[in-house]
mmCIF file of C-alpha atoms in Angstrom:
data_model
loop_
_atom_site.group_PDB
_atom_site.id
_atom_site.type_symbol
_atom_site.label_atom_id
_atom_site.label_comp_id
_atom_site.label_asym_id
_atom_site.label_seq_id
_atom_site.Cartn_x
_atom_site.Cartn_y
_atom_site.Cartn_z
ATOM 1 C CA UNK Q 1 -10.447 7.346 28.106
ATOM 2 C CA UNK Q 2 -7.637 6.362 25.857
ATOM 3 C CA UNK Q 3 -5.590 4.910 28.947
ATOM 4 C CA UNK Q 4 -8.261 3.182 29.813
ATOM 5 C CA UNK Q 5 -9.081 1.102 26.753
ATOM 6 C CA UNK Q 6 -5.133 0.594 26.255
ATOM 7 C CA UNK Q 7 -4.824 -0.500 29.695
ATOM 8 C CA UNK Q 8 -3.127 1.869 31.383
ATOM 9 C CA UNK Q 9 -4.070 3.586 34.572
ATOM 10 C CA UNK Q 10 -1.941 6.671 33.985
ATOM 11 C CA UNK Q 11 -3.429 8.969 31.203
ATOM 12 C CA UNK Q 12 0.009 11.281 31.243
ATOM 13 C CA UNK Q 13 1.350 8.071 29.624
ATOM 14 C CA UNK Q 14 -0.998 9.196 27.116
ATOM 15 C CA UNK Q 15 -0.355 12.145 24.023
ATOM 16 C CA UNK Q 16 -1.850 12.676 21.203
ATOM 17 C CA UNK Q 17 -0.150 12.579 17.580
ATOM 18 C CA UNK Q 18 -0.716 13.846 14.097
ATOM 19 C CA UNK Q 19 -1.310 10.177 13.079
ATOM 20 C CA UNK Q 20 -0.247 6.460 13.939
ATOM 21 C CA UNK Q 21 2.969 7.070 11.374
ATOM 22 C CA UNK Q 22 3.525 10.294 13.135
ATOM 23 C CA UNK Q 23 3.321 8.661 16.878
ATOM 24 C CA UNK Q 24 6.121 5.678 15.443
ATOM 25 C CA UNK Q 25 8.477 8.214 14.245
ATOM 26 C CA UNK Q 26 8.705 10.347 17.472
ATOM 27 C CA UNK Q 27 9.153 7.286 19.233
ATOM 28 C CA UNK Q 28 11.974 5.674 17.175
ATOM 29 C CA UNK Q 29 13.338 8.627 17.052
ATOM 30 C CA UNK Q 30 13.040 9.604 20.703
ATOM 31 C CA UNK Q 31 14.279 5.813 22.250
ATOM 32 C CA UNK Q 32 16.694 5.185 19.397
ATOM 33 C CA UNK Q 33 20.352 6.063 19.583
ATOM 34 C CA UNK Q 34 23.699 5.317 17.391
ATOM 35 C CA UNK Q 35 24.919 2.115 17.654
ATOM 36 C CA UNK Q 36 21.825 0.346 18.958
ATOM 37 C CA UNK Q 37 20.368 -2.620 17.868
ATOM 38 C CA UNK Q 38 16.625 -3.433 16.849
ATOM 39 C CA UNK Q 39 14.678 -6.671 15.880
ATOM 40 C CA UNK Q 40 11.758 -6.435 14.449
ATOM 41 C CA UNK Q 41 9.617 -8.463 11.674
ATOM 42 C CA UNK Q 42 8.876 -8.770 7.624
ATOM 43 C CA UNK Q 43 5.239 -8.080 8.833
ATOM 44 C CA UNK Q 44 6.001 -4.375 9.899
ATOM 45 C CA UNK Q 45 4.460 -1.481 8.222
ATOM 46 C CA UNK Q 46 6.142 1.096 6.254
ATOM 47 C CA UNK Q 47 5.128 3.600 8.840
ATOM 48 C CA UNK Q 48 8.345 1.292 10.810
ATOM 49 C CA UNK Q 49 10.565 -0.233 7.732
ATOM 50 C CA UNK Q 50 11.454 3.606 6.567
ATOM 51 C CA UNK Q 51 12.390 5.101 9.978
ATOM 52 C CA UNK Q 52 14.086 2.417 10.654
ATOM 53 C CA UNK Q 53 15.356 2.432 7.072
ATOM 54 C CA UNK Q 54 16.379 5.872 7.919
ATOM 55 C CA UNK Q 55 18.008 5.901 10.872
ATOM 56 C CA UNK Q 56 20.249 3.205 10.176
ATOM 57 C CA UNK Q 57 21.874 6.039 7.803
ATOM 58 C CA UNK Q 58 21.438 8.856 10.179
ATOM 59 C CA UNK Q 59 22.175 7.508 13.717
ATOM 60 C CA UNK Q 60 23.162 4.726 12.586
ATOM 61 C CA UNK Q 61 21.901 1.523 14.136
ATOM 62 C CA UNK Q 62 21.641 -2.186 12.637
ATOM 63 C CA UNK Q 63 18.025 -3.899 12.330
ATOM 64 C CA UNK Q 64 17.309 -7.813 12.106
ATOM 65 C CA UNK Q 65 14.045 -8.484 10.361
ATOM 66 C CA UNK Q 66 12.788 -11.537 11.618
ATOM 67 C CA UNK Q 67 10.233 -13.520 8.847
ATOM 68 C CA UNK Q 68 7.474 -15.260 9.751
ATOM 69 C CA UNK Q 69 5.849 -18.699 9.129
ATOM 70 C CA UNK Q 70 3.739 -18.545 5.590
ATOM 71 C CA UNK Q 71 1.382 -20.619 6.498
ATOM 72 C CA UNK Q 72 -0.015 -18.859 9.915
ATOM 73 C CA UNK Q 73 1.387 -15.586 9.144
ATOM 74 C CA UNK Q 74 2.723 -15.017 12.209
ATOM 75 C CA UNK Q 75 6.051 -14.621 13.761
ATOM 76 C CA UNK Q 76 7.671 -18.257 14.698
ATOM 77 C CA UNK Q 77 8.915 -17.478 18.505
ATOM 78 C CA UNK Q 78 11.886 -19.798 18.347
ATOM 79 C CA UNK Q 79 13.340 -17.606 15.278
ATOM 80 C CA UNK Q 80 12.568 -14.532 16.895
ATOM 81 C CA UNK Q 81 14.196 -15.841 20.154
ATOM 82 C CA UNK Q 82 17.408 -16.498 18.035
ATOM 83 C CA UNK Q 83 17.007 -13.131 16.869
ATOM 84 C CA UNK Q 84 17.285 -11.414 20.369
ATOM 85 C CA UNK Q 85 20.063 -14.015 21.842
ATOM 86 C CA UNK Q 86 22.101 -13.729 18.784
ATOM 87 C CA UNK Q 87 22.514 -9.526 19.157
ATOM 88 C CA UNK Q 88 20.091 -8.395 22.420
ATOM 89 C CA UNK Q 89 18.473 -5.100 21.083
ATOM 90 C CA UNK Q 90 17.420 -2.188 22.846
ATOM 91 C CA UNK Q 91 14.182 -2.120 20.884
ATOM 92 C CA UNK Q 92 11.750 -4.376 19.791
ATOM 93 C CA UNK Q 93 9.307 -3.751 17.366
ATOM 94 C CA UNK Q 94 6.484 -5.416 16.612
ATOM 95 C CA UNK Q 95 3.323 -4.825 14.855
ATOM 96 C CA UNK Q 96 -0.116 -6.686 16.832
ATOM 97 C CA UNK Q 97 -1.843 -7.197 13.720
ATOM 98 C CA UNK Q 98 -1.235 -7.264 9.906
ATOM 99 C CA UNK Q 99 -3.034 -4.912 7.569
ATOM 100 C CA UNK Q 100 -1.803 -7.266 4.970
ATOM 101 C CA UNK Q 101 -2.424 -10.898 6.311
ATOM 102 C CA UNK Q 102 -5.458 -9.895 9.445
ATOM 103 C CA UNK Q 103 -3.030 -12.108 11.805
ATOM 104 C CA UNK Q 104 -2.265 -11.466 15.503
ATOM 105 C CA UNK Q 105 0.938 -11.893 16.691
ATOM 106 C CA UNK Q 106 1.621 -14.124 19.715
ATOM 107 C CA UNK Q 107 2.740 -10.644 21.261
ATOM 108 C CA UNK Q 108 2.976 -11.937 24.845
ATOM 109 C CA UNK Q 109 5.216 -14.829 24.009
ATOM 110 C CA UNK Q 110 7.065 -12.369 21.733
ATOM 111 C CA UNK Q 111 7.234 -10.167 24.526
ATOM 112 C CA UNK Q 112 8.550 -12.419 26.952
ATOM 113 C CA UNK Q 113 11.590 -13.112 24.693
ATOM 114 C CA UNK Q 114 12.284 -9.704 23.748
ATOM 115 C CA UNK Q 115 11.672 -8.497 27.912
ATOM 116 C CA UNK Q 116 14.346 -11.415 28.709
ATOM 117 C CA UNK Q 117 16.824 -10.015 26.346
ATOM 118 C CA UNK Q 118 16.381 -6.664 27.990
ATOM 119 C CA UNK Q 119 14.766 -4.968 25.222
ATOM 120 C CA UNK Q 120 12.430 -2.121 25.322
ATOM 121 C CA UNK Q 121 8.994 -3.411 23.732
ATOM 122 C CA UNK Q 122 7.443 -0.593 20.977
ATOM 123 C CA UNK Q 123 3.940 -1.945 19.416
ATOM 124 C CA UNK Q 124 1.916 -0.821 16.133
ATOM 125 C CA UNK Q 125 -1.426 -0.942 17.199
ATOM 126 C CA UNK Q 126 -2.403 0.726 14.382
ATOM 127 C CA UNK Q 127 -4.956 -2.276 12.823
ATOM 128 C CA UNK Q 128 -6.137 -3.223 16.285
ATOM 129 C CA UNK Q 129 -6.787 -0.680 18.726
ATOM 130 C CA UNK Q 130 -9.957 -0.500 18.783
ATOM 131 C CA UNK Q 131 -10.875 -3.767 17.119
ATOM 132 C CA UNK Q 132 -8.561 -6.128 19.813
ATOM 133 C CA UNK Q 133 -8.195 -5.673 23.666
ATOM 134 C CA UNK Q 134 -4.934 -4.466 24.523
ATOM 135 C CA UNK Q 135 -3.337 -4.006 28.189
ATOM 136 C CA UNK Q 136 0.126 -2.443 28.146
ATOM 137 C CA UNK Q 137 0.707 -2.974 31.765
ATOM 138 C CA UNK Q 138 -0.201 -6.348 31.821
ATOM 139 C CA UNK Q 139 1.795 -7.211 28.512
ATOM 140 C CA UNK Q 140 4.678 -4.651 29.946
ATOM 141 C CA UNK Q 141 4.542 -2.763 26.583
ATOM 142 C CA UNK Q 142 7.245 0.425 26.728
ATOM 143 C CA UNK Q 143 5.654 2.506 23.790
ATOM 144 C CA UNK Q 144 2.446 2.283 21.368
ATOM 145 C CA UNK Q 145 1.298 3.895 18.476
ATOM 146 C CA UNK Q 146 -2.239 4.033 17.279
ATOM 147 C CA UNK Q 147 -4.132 6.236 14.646
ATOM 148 C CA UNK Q 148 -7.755 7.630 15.420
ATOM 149 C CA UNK Q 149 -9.011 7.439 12.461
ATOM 150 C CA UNK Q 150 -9.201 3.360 12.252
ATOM 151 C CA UNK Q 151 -10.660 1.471 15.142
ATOM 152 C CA UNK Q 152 -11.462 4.413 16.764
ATOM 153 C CA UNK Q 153 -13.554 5.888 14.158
ATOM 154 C CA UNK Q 154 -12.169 9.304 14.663
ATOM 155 C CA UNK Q 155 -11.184 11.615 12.194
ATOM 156 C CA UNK Q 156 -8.334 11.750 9.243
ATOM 157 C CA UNK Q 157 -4.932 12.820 10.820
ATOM 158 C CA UNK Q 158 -5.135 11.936 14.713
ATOM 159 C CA UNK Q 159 -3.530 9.691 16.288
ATOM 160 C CA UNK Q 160 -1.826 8.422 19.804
ATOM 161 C CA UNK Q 161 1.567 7.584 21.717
ATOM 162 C CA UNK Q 162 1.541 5.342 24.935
ATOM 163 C CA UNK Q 163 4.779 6.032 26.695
ATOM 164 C CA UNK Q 164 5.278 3.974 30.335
ATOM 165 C CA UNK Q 165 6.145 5.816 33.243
ATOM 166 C CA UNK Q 166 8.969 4.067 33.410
ATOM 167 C CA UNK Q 167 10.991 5.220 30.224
ATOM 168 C CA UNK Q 168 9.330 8.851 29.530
ATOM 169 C CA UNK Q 169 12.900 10.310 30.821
ATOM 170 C CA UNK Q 170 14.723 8.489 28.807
ATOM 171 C CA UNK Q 171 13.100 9.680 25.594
ATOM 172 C CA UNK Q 172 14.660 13.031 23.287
ATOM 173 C CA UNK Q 173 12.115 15.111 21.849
ATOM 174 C CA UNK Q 174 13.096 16.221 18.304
ATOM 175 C CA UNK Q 175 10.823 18.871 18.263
ATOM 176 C CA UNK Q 176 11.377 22.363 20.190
ATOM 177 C CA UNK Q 177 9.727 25.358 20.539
ATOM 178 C CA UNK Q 178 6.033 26.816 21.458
ATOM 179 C CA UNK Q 179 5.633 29.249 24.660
ATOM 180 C CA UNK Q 180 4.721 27.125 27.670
ATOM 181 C CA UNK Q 181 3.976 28.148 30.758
ATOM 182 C CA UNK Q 182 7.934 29.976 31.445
ATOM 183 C CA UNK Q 183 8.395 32.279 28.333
ATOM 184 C CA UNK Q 184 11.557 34.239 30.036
ATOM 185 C CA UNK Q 185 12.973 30.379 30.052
ATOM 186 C CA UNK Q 186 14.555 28.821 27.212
#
């Protein structure tokens, strides 16, 4: 059911989290390696500023935070299109609406930038699943991270990860362990 109100028609693209702050840091963690590049926005939350604060110590990787337009509160294309010219990043992040400001982002222009400086696309969705439609395939989001507990009026400490098809190779786990279905197998 999830897949379905995100948009996508594969639910394995689909896993459930302890939260919407525990969904973004497997993900950042997962896609992000040393010496890449991100771009994201001012707007973020700090469920993204202090990963990404962190992992530019750990990893590390450099982050442009692009700023957005005071008096529409959201992110001016052209700037952000300088932003992914100037250094193309392997990630994009960008949140679709502000739990500070209640604005939208222009996420398929946005999009359309980042996807032309062959960037991988992750999206908060943590103030508008639920609230806003949202199709990852038709948008071509990579990754998404939503809580249950907002929009989706579930309870305290759940939360999702959308992961395309396309990538879910790509991504590290940082967590190990549990039985499976092979227990001989390490």
């Amino acid at each position: 059911r999830l897949a379905q109100l995100i948009g996508s028609e594969d639910p394995n693209c689909v896993a459930f989290t302890f939260s919407a702050t525990d969904g973004l840091n497997l993900l950042l963690r997962g896609v992000l390696r040393g010496g890449d590049h991100v771009v994201t926005t001012t707007l973020e939350h700090n469920s993204v500023l202090r990963p990404l604060q962190q992992l530019q110590l750990q990893l590390p990787i450099t982050v442009d935070h692009v700023s957005f337009d005071s008096s529409t509160g959201s992110v001016a294309p052209d700037q952000f299109r300088v932003a992914c010219e100037r250094h193309p990043p392997q990630l994009v992040v960008l949140n679709m609406a502000s739990n500070v400001t209640g604005v939208s982002q222009p996420l398929s222009e946005l999009i359309s930038i980042a996807k032309a400086a062959g960037s991988k696309i992750l999206i908060d969705a943590a103030q508008a699943v639920g609230h806003l439609p949202i199709d990852v395939e038709r948008l071509e989001i990579d990754l998404l991270a939503a809580p249950g507990h907002k929009g989706l009026y579930g309870p305290l400490g759940t939360g999702f990860v959308y992961v395309a098809a396309s990538i879910q190779n790509s991504i590290v786990s940082f967590r190990s362990g549990g039985t499976g279905t092979e227990s001989e197998s390490l």
